[in-house]
Amino acid sequence: MSLAAHVVARRGALGLDVELAVADGEVLGVLGPNGAGKSTLLRVLAGLLVPDGGRVVVDGDRVWDDVDLHVPAHQRSLGMVFQDHLLFPHLSVAENVAFGLRTRGVRRAEARAAAESWLDRVGLAGLGDSRPGQLSGGQAQRAALARALVGDPRLLLLDEPLSALDARTRLTVRAELHRHLAEYAGSAVLVTHDPVDAMALADRVLVVEDGAVVQAGPPAEVARRPRTDYVARLVGLVLLAGMGDGQQVRLDGGGVVAVAEDVAGPVFVAVRPESVALYLQRPVGSPRNVWPLRLATATPHGSVVRCDLTGEVPLTADVTATSFAELGLAPGAEVWAAVKASELTVYPR
Amino acid sequence: MRRGPALGALLLVLAGCGTDAAGAPAGDEVAGTLTVFAAASLTDVLTGLGDQLEADHPGLEVQFSFAGSSALATQVVQGAPADVLASADTEQMGLVTDAGLTDGSPGVFASNVLEIAVPAGNPGGVTGLADFADPDLALAVCAPAVPCGSAAEEVFAAAGVDAQPDTQEDDVRAALTKVQLGEVDAALVYATDVRAAGDAVEGIPFPEAGQAVNEYPICRLAAAPNPVAARAFVDLVRSDAGRRALADAGFRTP
Amino acid sequence: MPAPLLVPALLAVAFLVLPLVGLVVRAPWSEIGPQLTRPGVGEALRLSLVSATLATLLSLLLGVPLAWVLARSRVRGRSLLRALVTVPLVLPPVVGGVALFLVLGRQGIVGRWLFEATGFSLPFTTAAVVVAETFVAMPFLVVSVEGALRAADARFEDAAATLGADRWTTFRRVTLPLVAPGVAAGAVLCWARALGEFGATITFAGNFPGTTQTMPLAVYLTLQRDPEAAIVLSLVLLAVSLATLLLLRGRWLVRGAAG
């Protein structure tokens, strides 16, 4: 089982044009900001939306969507998990899970047994006779997962499956989801705007912005070497673009950054905010990367204070709350920012 | 002031309003505004006669209030300022007379009888009242609670017909509508309604109709603001010209 | 409670309830027994209940699918369609009755063909009462079910589609149960309207005791001759409809709303 798709769709101002392929047992994470076209992509893959072009192919030869052929959602072998579970409120939890089997002609008793077995697998044994309204958010999302997986679908689509859950529940459900995805033999596509979900659950990540793929690769690679400001911000990096010239990079926006290796041609420099140190005076020992900058904003961020800096090289620095207090900084203050060349990641554009 | 203050008016009372033709005081001009309360079924005829009277007397304006006979009687008893009352119901006129509000005793100027109304071409082949016993025909009569319905019961009883109507309509117009639409083969309605319906409806008179004659009395009112014009109007209605107009509309005249 | 809401609300209650109080106060209570046992009253009441119920069932059968088409399908000219099917709401019922004649009467566009082929003529039959009541009452059902469908979350239908349900199965197993309270409310409105129907019924079905004379017709005709008896009949109709609605509310509507 595998999925190969080229989806072209226009929805209002958005023009979506995305190509993707998902192998057997692989989980593809689609990461992107709101309005990037992630949901449209998923609805086309599900058959809920007829695309304007492209094609969706499952298992190499089984065409699901094409200019001439649209197979409606209910004729496709797929399971879908929605952000707010969408369990049918008028049916019991077990009836919800058995729903897909019943519509496909499985006998009531057999469907019921399969539903109970899946409820057991997702840790909801004994709750089959409850109404969805009686479940907690996490339980409901587990039931929704069981409902999507019960028929052994070729394709599993997950639309922001964790974003409606509170932080604690999200941790446990994410761990369980990871286990079920690992056991799932078909192709899975997970849409999310949360990089942590994508990193934790996906084998490969597709970053979609404004309807187009801006970056693709294994989660760790995407996290380490972001290619757009959006991805960089998501993974907590500052991205600087420039031209490599020996052991230094001339930035497109002006300024020069010293790096630890020889580089040439267009490159990105990724800066981790915690590697940036701030000083009131120009630091002694003259590290190679030191710039006089101005503090724009400072926001508490866990145990650190995130300082956005403007100037020749726009940077973000994470300093501990203690250091921030000792520095006595206020927005508008002038500071020296220093970063070691060895702390920077440089990669071709 | 219930009786007129003038001698002429007193004479009128003595002469009776329905039969008086000779007592008109010379020199009194027919002018001003005349208000006539009349039964709704008289609308077309009396409006025409009113126009004629206005044409004969340039200073005169005739105003009509058409309504059901019981409503008109109630209004007059409650003091409505009318000059003439033309009713379709002798009982209702009796209420006004009993209250002492009429100027003389009312006289019958027209009568209406039932006729069998059939759609143009008579698709049901209806020939007489006996056909109302045919269960295969679609037949309409008025409900017993309304005047044309009680009249229908009387003629059926007189003719010994066991009527098998499909519907008892709430008024005569509703019965006639069903004939016009061709949805019933026959309906028992008033002769005047058949005439008013035009070419879409044909009327079949029948002898038993005389068993239920609906008489129309007319009378000047004692409190008439314009007694002279009132008398002129009543005279016109009862004249040859008035009778012709009534007959054209399907009424019988005395 | 704020006065700008409370005062008009109390006025509305007074406006709606006082005429009812008038009927109750003026009713000749001592005559109620004899009036109820008069021939034809039970018959008219039974006919009213049966025909209003049949009209409601017919409206459900045809009106719910129509509401679905109006709320969910992407048919062109849907607003025009909606305006057309709600015409009976504003059409004087008597005109509605005449319009039914023009289509279903034995001289009507469809009725003529039926009459020639089978000799059957719809007007003046109990079926005609049901048809007239359905014509007038079904728009109430359609409007309220369409509202419920629009308010319902259509993504449940997406979820059903991903679970292999075609549109018909989705409608039966998901959409309809979701909007059940709206359907129930619409059916009650429809039934109440059908029960009180007068104009279209007396025009299209005529008035004949036992066949087409429903309570409102009996009340109207009694009013011509015996206003006090008419008040008694109105109260009977009122009591029976209130009792029915309260019973349904206890057994069915509340459960529907909770489901």
Short mmCIF file of C-alpha atoms in Angstrom, two decimals, chain B residues 119 123 136-140 143-147 164-171 177-178 181-186, chain C residues 98 101-102 104-108 121 123-124 198 202-209 211-213 220-222 224-225:
data_model
loop_
_atom_site.label_atom_id
_atom_site.label_comp_id
_atom_site.label_asym_id
_atom_site.label_seq_id
_atom_site.Cartn_x
_atom_site.Cartn_y
_atom_site.Cartn_z
CA PRO B 119 -71.23 24.06 -15.96
CA PRO B 123 -71.54 17.65 -18.81
CA ASP B 136 -72.73 9.21 -9.29
CA LEU B 137 -72.96 12.93 -9.94
CA ALA B 138 -70.75 15.45 -8.16
CA LEU B 139 -73.22 17.77 -6.46
CA ALA B 140 -72.97 20.84 -4.26
CA ALA B 143 -74.88 23.99 4.26
CA PRO B 144 -78.19 23.93 6.19
CA ALA B 145 -76.83 26.64 8.50
CA VAL B 146 -76.79 29.29 5.77
CA PRO B 147 -79.94 30.71 4.02
CA GLN B 164 -76.98 13.02 -2.15
CA PRO B 165 -74.71 16.07 -2.24
CA ASP B 166 -70.92 15.66 -2.14
CA THR B 167 -70.43 18.90 -0.31
CA GLN B 168 -72.37 21.43 1.74
CA GLU B 169 -70.83 24.78 0.95
CA ASP B 170 -70.50 27.56 3.47
CA ASP B 171 -72.03 30.08 1.11
CA THR B 177 -67.25 28.58 -7.83
CA LYS B 178 -67.19 24.80 -7.95
CA LEU B 181 -64.42 25.25 -12.19
CA GLY B 182 -66.34 22.25 -13.51
CA GLU B 183 -65.63 20.31 -10.33
CA VAL B 184 -69.29 19.57 -9.64
CA ASP B 185 -71.97 18.57 -12.14
CA ALA B 186 -74.60 20.72 -10.48
CA VAL C 98 -58.75 26.97 -5.93
CA PHE C 101 -58.64 22.45 -8.10
CA LEU C 102 -56.79 23.77 -11.14
CA LEU C 104 -55.94 18.10 -9.03
CA GLY C 105 -59.62 18.76 -9.71
CA ARG C 106 -61.36 16.59 -12.26
CA GLN C 107 -60.95 19.46 -14.74
CA GLY C 108 -57.41 20.15 -13.48
CA SER C 121 -61.98 12.47 -8.73
CA PRO C 123 -62.19 16.76 -4.57
CA PHE C 124 -64.88 16.15 -1.93
CA PHE C 198 -60.06 25.84 7.07
CA ILE C 202 -63.51 23.92 2.51
CA THR C 203 -62.63 25.07 -0.99
CA PHE C 204 -60.92 21.97 -2.33
CA ALA C 205 -62.50 19.21 -0.25
CA GLY C 206 -65.85 20.86 0.31
CA ASN C 207 -67.86 20.29 3.44
CA PHE C 208 -69.73 17.10 4.11
CA PRO C 209 -70.25 15.57 7.54
CA THR C 211 -66.27 12.75 4.79
CA THR C 212 -64.73 16.19 4.65
CA GLN C 213 -66.22 18.22 7.51
CA TYR C 220 -67.51 27.92 11.20
CA LEU C 221 -70.87 26.60 10.04
CA THR C 222 -72.18 26.28 13.57
CA GLN C 224 -73.69 30.92 11.43
CA ARG C 225 -76.56 29.55 13.44
#
